[in-house]
């Protein structure tokens, strides 16, 4: 996805670490009887509660594991929750959050032990993953009031999904449709840590005699950092216009704009955590030589997304589906740094080229050291289109499609002067305010531009072997091109990485009875190395710190699932066994280069994973749903890991960030007067190194909400008051692994070499918070 987000936040946070260490939207949809009506805006206006007939496990006949969060659950959660937080109770989904309100970019989602950069994300059918680094940033997604459905496919992405990294599954968001009647809805929220939020949405209703409708919403959110100094601010606009004509033709255009400025939450090592706990934070005030001042870690970014899905009925049994999209992003993830002979970066070399004179920065003339803002500035553009033609004839449903995607990503690691009070002259890192060389060139330690082009075709046939048995066969071919330029002086200039992946798949679905199903599938998935691995990085003394490479191979997975479902009137359940076999397992992490933490990727060789996911939803009373889910996972590394000319003995070790057990309990209640929900999650211990010599213990979290529908006591228009309690038990825990390492301790390699250890870093789990929301329909 577009933006300066986790990839830059990871570096900024890790740099600071090195320096220091040496509800939801009760206001949902003034309309919403059920998710099924969301696609065409037919939801009747809801005055008071609803029965929530499908609970937390809606019916599906997909021949694969899939779990869904719908509006009935979303609207009871905290009004600031993002998509990652919403799916945390689903089987296999583990969210390492760092703030209770979902505003921070310092968070992570893993799925069946596979990292966030291995999970495809779409919204309205358009990709949301960063084109260069594959991460997705939920704090930038649509406001929860406008989200009708969040669907999690744990095993693989749909064949037509426009993603190039989904070896770990797919997270798909669907926006609410504009409502058929004119209406205005508003939310106002107050909470812990000076949390303040307002949300307003206007629905046009039918525009004239044409079946065209639109909505426009705006939200403004602000909260102090729950630990340490800092403040998070977010302004967001969502809009959608949709029309329908003829016999089932539909078209829509969705727009989402995000403008945010967030603070970094530092990620400690285990030693830092044991020594300081939640006190491991940035400085509240600026002092001489202090590079940990919180204003040096403000992350401003802006993102703009367009998605235009169209469905056309071309004839009997023949349809065309297209989705066009366009995205822009610009922002900075800075950190505290120093220039000069004794600084973080000497400032005497630009790449590998020696500079003849000091930089244009007051204080460096006589060999001094000056504090500056170190920037990680990202500017991205992405555009693409998916087109799919479907023909139903007899027992066959044939699909053929094409996808093309073009992305441009420029990353500049420049420096910006500070004022006397320590505040940056320009937190956006614009070139006109940046430090320059004596001859006027921009001084930076990284300056790259990458063009990424993805092209894919896919063919599939769904064959009804009998009224109850369906066989799906498909093939997808994907070509991915990275064409880049390193603008710093050195041996590396232009680079080229091109790869092709052939991805066959098959699935079988059997409806045993009207209530009971079984399914089996086998899929192949791939992920190309991210763009950062392609470029040289520099040590500041005219040398190369790490060499970029185009020799890393694509990660490739072969996955199988065998599942069972029961979909009853009051009880629904599913269980899925799964198996993965990976080649060239790519794991994103960070490496210490002369005190600076840089993004890098490890090829962990082969990995194999087995597991079982299960979930059950019981609806004993009208308006009540009780949900439970769980996962058992056995993930093992099968190869020794290359390290410094030797190998670490990692074969047989447990894969990183892959807890063996997790459990969740959830539920919703709505009796037309009172409503509420709860969500509890337990996550088992997880390793942070390939050698399994450091891990974090398991932990549990609990969120609660309770509310009252006030319409009956007022004018009959929906008016809801809700209290959300987030992380009620206030667990003092490390919530996940931010940066894995090969080994935490010095280890003797298989060839007898002493291989130095490096400490992993972690996310600190967020503290307890409360939020009160008043929602009103006008």
PDB file of N, CA and C in Angstrom, residues 223-272:
ATOM      1  N   UNK A 223      -5.448  11.470  19.860  1.00  0.00           N
ATOM      2  CA  UNK A 223      -5.230  10.839  21.160  1.00  0.00           C
ATOM      3  C   UNK A 223      -3.773  11.003  21.554  1.00  0.00           C
ATOM      4  N   UNK A 224      -3.527  11.236  22.843  1.00  0.00           N
ATOM      5  CA  UNK A 224      -2.162  11.228  23.350  1.00  0.00           C
ATOM      6  C   UNK A 224      -1.619   9.807  23.329  1.00  0.00           C
ATOM      7  N   UNK A 225      -0.307   9.688  23.185  1.00  0.00           N
ATOM      8  CA  UNK A 225       0.289   8.372  23.296  1.00  0.00           C
ATOM      9  C   UNK A 225       0.002   7.793  24.673  1.00  0.00           C
ATOM     10  N   UNK A 226      -0.374   6.524  24.729  1.00  0.00           N
ATOM     11  CA  UNK A 226      -0.748   5.920  26.005  1.00  0.00           C
ATOM     12  C   UNK A 226       0.475   5.656  26.872  1.00  0.00           C
ATOM     13  N   UNK A 227       1.652   5.571  26.259  1.00  0.00           N
ATOM     14  CA  UNK A 227       2.891   5.495  27.041  1.00  0.00           C
ATOM     15  C   UNK A 227       3.909   6.421  26.387  1.00  0.00           C
ATOM     16  N   UNK A 228       4.599   7.171  27.215  1.00  0.00           N
ATOM     17  CA  UNK A 228       5.585   8.103  26.706  1.00  0.00           C
ATOM     18  C   UNK A 228       4.943   9.329  26.090  1.00  0.00           C
ATOM     19  N   UNK A 229       5.771  10.320  25.720  1.00  0.00           N
ATOM     20  CA  UNK A 229       5.239  11.551  25.113  1.00  0.00           C
ATOM     21  C   UNK A 229       4.826  11.313  23.674  1.00  0.00           C
ATOM     22  N   UNK A 230       3.972  12.189  23.190  1.00  0.00           N
ATOM     23  CA  UNK A 230       3.555  12.104  21.792  1.00  0.00           C
ATOM     24  C   UNK A 230       2.059  12.165  21.651  1.00  0.00           C
ATOM     25  N   UNK A 231       1.608  12.383  20.438  1.00  0.00           N
ATOM     26  CA  UNK A 231       0.190  12.461  20.141  1.00  0.00           C
ATOM     27  C   UNK A 231      -0.037  11.911  18.738  1.00  0.00           C
ATOM     28  N   UNK A 232      -1.157  11.234  18.545  1.00  0.00           N
ATOM     29  CA  UNK A 232      -1.554  10.716  17.238  1.00  0.00           C
ATOM     30  C   UNK A 232      -2.736  11.522  16.731  1.00  0.00           C
ATOM     31  N   UNK A 233      -2.667  11.933  15.475  1.00  0.00           N
ATOM     32  CA  UNK A 233      -3.753  12.697  14.852  1.00  0.00           C
ATOM     33  C   UNK A 233      -4.094  12.058  13.511  1.00  0.00           C
ATOM     34  N   UNK A 234      -5.373  12.011  13.210  1.00  0.00           N
ATOM     35  CA  UNK A 234      -5.821  11.406  11.957  1.00  0.00           C
ATOM     36  C   UNK A 234      -7.076  12.104  11.462  1.00  0.00           C
ATOM     37  N   UNK A 235      -7.043  12.548  10.214  1.00  0.00           N
ATOM     38  CA  UNK A 235      -8.235  13.021   9.518  1.00  0.00           C
ATOM     39  C   UNK A 235      -8.474  12.087   8.342  1.00  0.00           C
ATOM     40  N   UNK A 236      -9.745  11.775   8.102  1.00  0.00           N
ATOM     41  CA  UNK A 236     -10.034  10.770   7.094  1.00  0.00           C
ATOM     42  C   UNK A 236     -11.338  11.102   6.378  1.00  0.00           C
ATOM     43  N   UNK A 237     -11.333  10.867   5.056  1.00  0.00           N
ATOM     44  CA  UNK A 237     -12.530  11.050   4.231  1.00  0.00           C
ATOM     45  C   UNK A 237     -12.772   9.768   3.448  1.00  0.00           C
ATOM     46  N   UNK A 238     -13.999   9.282   3.494  1.00  0.00           N
ATOM     47  CA  UNK A 238     -14.445   8.184   2.638  1.00  0.00           C
ATOM     48  C   UNK A 238     -15.624   8.670   1.802  1.00  0.00           C
ATOM     49  N   UNK A 239     -15.689   8.206   0.571  1.00  0.00           N
ATOM     50  CA  UNK A 239     -16.826   8.542  -0.293  1.00  0.00           C
ATOM     51  C   UNK A 239     -17.061   7.385  -1.246  1.00  0.00           C
ATOM     52  N   UNK A 240     -18.320   7.214  -1.616  1.00  0.00           N
ATOM     53  CA  UNK A 240     -18.660   6.164  -2.572  1.00  0.00           C
ATOM     54  C   UNK A 240     -19.908   6.577  -3.329  1.00  0.00           C
ATOM     55  N   UNK A 241     -19.868   6.376  -4.642  1.00  0.00           N
ATOM     56  CA  UNK A 241     -21.039   6.581  -5.478  1.00  0.00           C
ATOM     57  C   UNK A 241     -21.291   5.282  -6.229  1.00  0.00           C
ATOM     58  N   UNK A 242     -22.534   4.849  -6.251  1.00  0.00           N
ATOM     59  CA  UNK A 242     -22.869   3.550  -6.842  1.00  0.00           C
ATOM     60  C   UNK A 242     -24.139   3.678  -7.666  1.00  0.00           C
ATOM     61  N   UNK A 243     -24.178   2.937  -8.749  1.00  0.00           N
ATOM     62  CA  UNK A 243     -25.359   2.926  -9.609  1.00  0.00           C
ATOM     63  C   UNK A 243     -25.645   1.526 -10.102  1.00  0.00           C
ATOM     64  N   UNK A 244     -26.859   1.326 -10.559  1.00  0.00           N
ATOM     65  CA  UNK A 244     -27.275   0.032 -11.098  1.00  0.00           C
ATOM     66  C   UNK A 244     -28.252   0.277 -12.229  1.00  0.00           C
ATOM     67  N   UNK A 245     -28.228  -0.597 -13.214  1.00  0.00           N
ATOM     68  CA  UNK A 245     -29.134  -0.447 -14.346  1.00  0.00           C
ATOM     69  C   UNK A 245     -29.308  -1.798 -15.021  1.00  0.00           C
ATOM     70  N   UNK A 246     -30.335  -1.873 -15.844  1.00  0.00           N
ATOM     71  CA  UNK A 246     -30.582  -3.094 -16.596  1.00  0.00           C
ATOM     72  C   UNK A 246     -30.827  -4.273 -15.678  1.00  0.00           C
ATOM     73  N   UNK A 247     -30.420  -5.430 -16.127  1.00  0.00           N
ATOM     74  CA  UNK A 247     -30.657  -6.670 -15.400  1.00  0.00           C
ATOM     75  C   UNK A 247     -29.406  -7.084 -14.636  1.00  0.00           C
ATOM     76  N   UNK A 248     -29.097  -6.346 -13.554  1.00  0.00           N
ATOM     77  CA  UNK A 248     -27.980  -6.723 -12.694  1.00  0.00           C
ATOM     78  C   UNK A 248     -26.680  -6.014 -12.956  1.00  0.00           C
ATOM     79  N   UNK A 249     -26.663  -4.979 -13.802  1.00  0.00           N
ATOM     80  CA  UNK A 249     -25.439  -4.219 -14.023  1.00  0.00           C
ATOM     81  C   UNK A 249     -25.207  -3.255 -12.865  1.00  0.00           C
ATOM     82  N   UNK A 250     -23.989  -3.175 -12.388  1.00  0.00           N
ATOM     83  CA  UNK A 250     -23.660  -2.275 -11.282  1.00  0.00           C
ATOM     84  C   UNK A 250     -22.298  -1.645 -11.530  1.00  0.00           C
ATOM     85  N   UNK A 251     -22.105  -0.456 -10.971  1.00  0.00           N
ATOM     86  CA  UNK A 251     -20.818   0.223 -11.032  1.00  0.00           C
ATOM     87  C   UNK A 251     -20.701   1.124  -9.812  1.00  0.00           C
ATOM     88  N   UNK A 252     -19.490   1.291  -9.317  1.00  0.00           N
ATOM     89  CA  UNK A 252     -19.278   2.174  -8.177  1.00  0.00           C
ATOM     90  C   UNK A 252     -17.889   2.776  -8.249  1.00  0.00           C
ATOM     91  N   UNK A 253     -17.714   3.882  -7.570  1.00  0.00           N
ATOM     92  CA  UNK A 253     -16.418   4.527  -7.413  1.00  0.00           C
ATOM     93  C   UNK A 253     -16.250   4.863  -5.935  1.00  0.00           C
ATOM     94  N   UNK A 254     -15.180   4.359  -5.333  1.00  0.00           N
ATOM     95  CA  UNK A 254     -14.882   4.617  -3.929  1.00  0.00           C
ATOM     96  C   UNK A 254     -13.615   5.458  -3.835  1.00  0.00           C
ATOM     97  N   UNK A 255     -13.633   6.393  -2.906  1.00  0.00           N
ATOM     98  CA  UNK A 255     -12.489   7.268  -2.664  1.00  0.00           C
ATOM     99  C   UNK A 255     -12.200   7.257  -1.167  1.00  0.00           C
ATOM    100  N   UNK A 256     -10.929   7.150  -0.823  1.00  0.00           N
ATOM    101  CA  UNK A 256     -10.531   7.173   0.580  1.00  0.00           C
ATOM    102  C   UNK A 256      -9.282   8.029   0.714  1.00  0.00           C
ATOM    103  N   UNK A 257      -9.337   9.027   1.591  1.00  0.00           N
ATOM    104  CA  UNK A 257      -8.211   9.940   1.803  1.00  0.00           C
ATOM    105  C   UNK A 257      -7.844   9.920   3.277  1.00  0.00           C
ATOM    106  N   UNK A 258      -6.550   9.785   3.545  1.00  0.00           N
ATOM    107  CA  UNK A 258      -6.073   9.716   4.923  1.00  0.00           C
ATOM    108  C   UNK A 258      -4.939  10.724   5.116  1.00  0.00           C
ATOM    109  N   UNK A 259      -5.045  11.510   6.183  1.00  0.00           N
ATOM    110  CA  UNK A 259      -4.031  12.504   6.537  1.00  0.00           C
ATOM    111  C   UNK A 259      -3.733  12.315   8.010  1.00  0.00           C
ATOM    112  N   UNK A 260      -2.534  11.843   8.322  1.00  0.00           N
ATOM    113  CA  UNK A 260      -2.228  11.484   9.698  1.00  0.00           C
ATOM    114  C   UNK A 260      -0.836  11.940  10.085  1.00  0.00           C
ATOM    115  N   UNK A 261      -0.649  12.131  11.383  1.00  0.00           N
ATOM    116  CA  UNK A 261       0.660  12.415  11.954  1.00  0.00           C
ATOM    117  C   UNK A 261       0.737  11.652  13.264  1.00  0.00           C
ATOM    118  N   UNK A 262       1.527  10.596  13.268  1.00  0.00           N
ATOM    119  CA  UNK A 262       1.571   9.693  14.411  1.00  0.00           C
ATOM    120  C   UNK A 262       2.968   9.635  15.004  1.00  0.00           C
ATOM    121  N   UNK A 263       3.036   9.217  16.251  1.00  0.00           N
ATOM    122  CA  UNK A 263       4.309   9.094  16.941  1.00  0.00           C
ATOM    123  C   UNK A 263       4.756   7.639  16.966  1.00  0.00           C
ATOM    124  N   UNK A 264       6.061   7.458  16.987  1.00  0.00           N
ATOM    125  CA  UNK A 264       6.628   6.119  17.053  1.00  0.00           C
ATOM    126  C   UNK A 264       6.578   5.585  18.478  1.00  0.00           C
ATOM    127  N   UNK A 265       6.196   4.309  18.610  1.00  0.00           N
ATOM    128  CA  UNK A 265       6.372   3.594  19.863  1.00  0.00           C
ATOM    129  C   UNK A 265       7.636   2.748  19.731  1.00  0.00           C
ATOM    130  N   UNK A 266       8.599   2.981  20.611  1.00  0.00           N
ATOM    131  CA  UNK A 266       9.852   2.256  20.522  1.00  0.00           C
ATOM    132  C   UNK A 266       9.649   0.773  20.801  1.00  0.00           C
ATOM    133  N   UNK A 267      10.464  -0.041  20.130  1.00  0.00           N
ATOM    134  CA  UNK A 267      10.385  -1.486  20.274  1.00  0.00           C
ATOM    135  C   UNK A 267      11.625  -1.977  21.017  1.00  0.00           C
ATOM    136  N   UNK A 268      11.464  -2.490  22.218  1.00  0.00           N
ATOM    137  CA  UNK A 268      12.631  -2.856  23.029  1.00  0.00           C
ATOM    138  C   UNK A 268      13.173  -4.235  22.689  1.00  0.00           C
ATOM    139  N   UNK A 269      14.418  -4.465  23.085  1.00  0.00           N
ATOM    140  CA  UNK A 269      14.925  -5.822  23.158  1.00  0.00           C
ATOM    141  C   UNK A 269      14.387  -6.454  24.441  1.00  0.00           C
ATOM    142  N   UNK A 270      14.623  -7.728  24.605  1.00  0.00           N
ATOM    143  CA  UNK A 270      14.167  -8.380  25.825  1.00  0.00           C
ATOM    144  C   UNK A 270      14.864  -7.797  27.047  1.00  0.00           C
ATOM    145  N   UNK A 271      16.142  -7.459  26.909  1.00  0.00           N
ATOM    146  CA  UNK A 271      16.874  -6.843  28.026  1.00  0.00           C
ATOM    147  C   UNK A 271      16.284  -5.478  28.369  1.00  0.00           C
ATOM    148  N   UNK A 272      15.953  -4.688  27.349  1.00  0.00           N
ATOM    149  CA  UNK A 272      15.317  -3.387  27.595  1.00  0.00           C
ATOM    150  C   UNK A 272      13.992  -3.570  28.333  1.00  0.00           C
TER     151      UNK A 272
END
